[in-house]
Amino acid sequence: MQRIIKFFNEVAREMKKVSWPKRKELVNYTITVLATVAFMTIFFAVVDLGISSLIRLVLE
C-alpha cells in the first residue's frame, strides 16, 4: 500500500512540472489536427475511388 501512495505522490509532483499549452496554442493545435485529418480523409477517399475505378476497368 505504501508503494501505491508513493507512486501517486510522485505522479502529482511530476504533473506540477508539466508545461500545459495556453488556450490559443491549444486552439491552433486542434485546428491543425482537424485540418490534417480532413485532408488525409479526402486524399485517401480520392485514391480509393481511383483504384476502385481502375480495378473495375481491368476486370471488365
XYZ file of N, CA and C in Angstrom:
180
model
N 0.840 -1.197 0.000
C 0.000 0.000 0.000
C 0.882 1.256 0.000
N 1.985 1.179 0.694
C 2.896 2.331 0.778
C 3.464 2.672 -0.598
N 3.744 1.643 -1.415
C 4.291 1.877 -2.751
C 3.286 2.603 -3.638
N 2.016 2.262 -3.515
C 0.972 2.910 -4.321
C 0.853 4.377 -3.949
N 0.866 4.671 -2.658
C 0.795 6.061 -2.198
C 2.003 6.839 -2.692
N 3.178 6.241 -2.613
C 4.400 6.893 -3.098
C 4.303 7.165 -4.598
N 3.787 6.176 -5.342
C 3.640 6.343 -6.782
C 2.758 7.542 -7.109
N 1.600 7.642 -6.482
C 0.677 8.743 -6.776
C 1.236 10.085 -6.312
N 1.995 10.111 -5.243
C 2.653 11.347 -4.822
C 3.670 11.801 -5.872
N 4.419 10.846 -6.429
C 5.381 11.183 -7.478
C 4.682 11.648 -8.749
N 3.558 11.020 -9.060
C 2.781 11.447 -10.232
C 2.315 12.880 -10.042
N 1.785 13.205 -8.879
C 1.311 14.562 -8.605
C 2.459 15.562 -8.691
N 3.620 15.189 -8.195
C 4.794 16.071 -8.249
C 5.213 16.323 -9.699
N 5.214 15.277 -10.510
C 5.601 15.422 -11.912
C 4.578 16.237 -12.699
N 3.296 16.079 -12.379
C 2.251 16.815 -13.089
C 2.375 18.320 -12.856
N 2.926 18.716 -11.719
C 3.133 20.139 -11.449
C 4.235 20.718 -12.325
N 5.129 19.854 -12.816
C 6.230 20.300 -13.672
C 5.824 20.421 -15.141
N 4.688 19.873 -15.497
C 4.253 19.848 -16.894
C 3.953 21.264 -17.372
N 4.414 21.560 -18.578
C 4.122 22.849 -19.199
C 2.886 22.683 -20.076
N 1.730 23.085 -19.546
C 0.483 22.919 -20.276
C 0.349 24.013 -21.323
N -0.226 23.717 -22.506
C -0.378 24.742 -23.545
C -1.417 25.785 -23.142
N -1.176 26.997 -23.615
C -2.154 28.071 -23.384
C -3.366 27.831 -24.282
N -4.438 28.553 -24.025
C -5.681 28.359 -24.787
C -5.465 28.593 -26.281
N -4.742 29.656 -26.638
C -4.525 29.965 -28.050
C -3.721 28.852 -28.730
N -2.700 28.352 -28.052
C -1.902 27.256 -28.605
C -2.762 26.007 -28.796
N -3.593 25.712 -27.817
C -4.446 24.538 -27.874
C -5.421 24.631 -29.042
N -5.994 25.819 -29.246
C -6.909 26.020 -30.376
C -6.160 25.824 -31.684
N -4.958 26.383 -31.798
C -4.169 26.224 -33.021
C -3.818 24.760 -33.279
N -3.423 24.050 -32.247
C -3.096 22.634 -32.398
C -4.326 21.835 -32.820
N -5.464 22.143 -32.230
C -6.699 21.434 -32.553
C -7.091 21.672 -34.008
N -7.007 22.924 -34.454
C -7.332 23.247 -35.844
C -6.375 22.528 -36.794
N -5.093 22.496 -36.444
C -4.107 21.813 -37.277
C -4.425 20.325 -37.391
N -4.749 19.695 -36.278
C -5.070 18.265 -36.296
C -6.329 18.009 -37.112
N -7.369 18.796 -36.911
C -8.617 18.589 -37.653
C -8.423 18.809 -39.150
N -7.655 19.834 -39.526
C -7.393 20.091 -40.945
C -6.588 18.946 -41.552
N -5.608 18.441 -40.821
C -4.803 17.320 -41.321
C -5.652 16.072 -41.498
N -6.498 15.779 -40.534
C -7.376 14.609 -40.622
C -8.339 14.760 -41.800
N -8.905 15.950 -41.982
C -9.821 16.180 -43.102
C -9.094 16.002 -44.436
N -7.896 16.558 -44.545
C -7.118 16.429 -45.789
C -6.801 14.962 -46.070
N -6.344 14.241 -45.068
C -5.992 12.832 -45.264
C -7.219 12.004 -45.629
N -8.366 12.318 -45.034
C -9.600 11.609 -45.351
C -9.969 11.812 -46.812
N -9.939 13.063 -47.263
C -10.269 13.363 -48.658
C -9.245 12.719 -49.590
N -7.960 12.820 -49.251
C -6.909 12.249 -50.086
C -7.108 10.748 -50.268
N -7.308 10.023 -49.162
C -7.456 8.576 -49.271
C -8.777 8.181 -49.914
N -9.820 8.991 -49.759
C -11.083 8.705 -50.449
C -10.897 8.825 -51.957
N -10.173 9.850 -52.395
C -9.915 10.035 -53.829
C -9.029 8.904 -54.354
N -7.990 8.549 -53.618
C -7.120 7.444 -54.035
C -7.923 6.145 -54.108
N -8.756 5.872 -53.125
C -9.576 4.665 -53.114
C -10.527 4.650 -54.303
N -11.138 5.788 -54.582
C -12.041 5.883 -55.730
C -11.289 5.618 -57.030
N -10.091 6.172 -57.152
C -9.287 5.956 -58.351
C -8.879 4.505 -58.511
N -8.427 3.887 -57.445
C -8.025 2.481 -57.519
C -9.231 1.591 -57.820
N -10.370 1.881 -57.209
C -11.587 1.103 -57.474
C -11.985 1.216 -58.937
N -11.922 2.414 -59.480
C -12.259 2.611 -60.898
C -11.290 1.869 -61.801
N -10.012 1.918 -61.472
C -9.001 1.227 -62.256
C -9.222 -0.294 -62.224
N -9.528 -0.819 -61.072
C -9.779 -2.267 -60.950
C -11.027 -2.654 -61.731
N -12.073 -1.833 -61.672
C -13.290 -2.114 -62.438
C -13.000 -2.130 -63.929
N -12.162 -1.208 -64.407
C -11.811 -1.168 -65.828
C -11.022 -2.414 -66.228
N -10.125 -2.854 -65.378
C -9.302 -4.022 -65.696
C -10.133 -5.304 -65.690
N -11.056 -5.410 -64.758
C -11.832 -6.652 -64.633
C -12.966 -6.756 -65.635
N -13.365 -5.671 -66.252
C -14.482 -5.730 -67.210
C -14.011 -6.047 -68.592
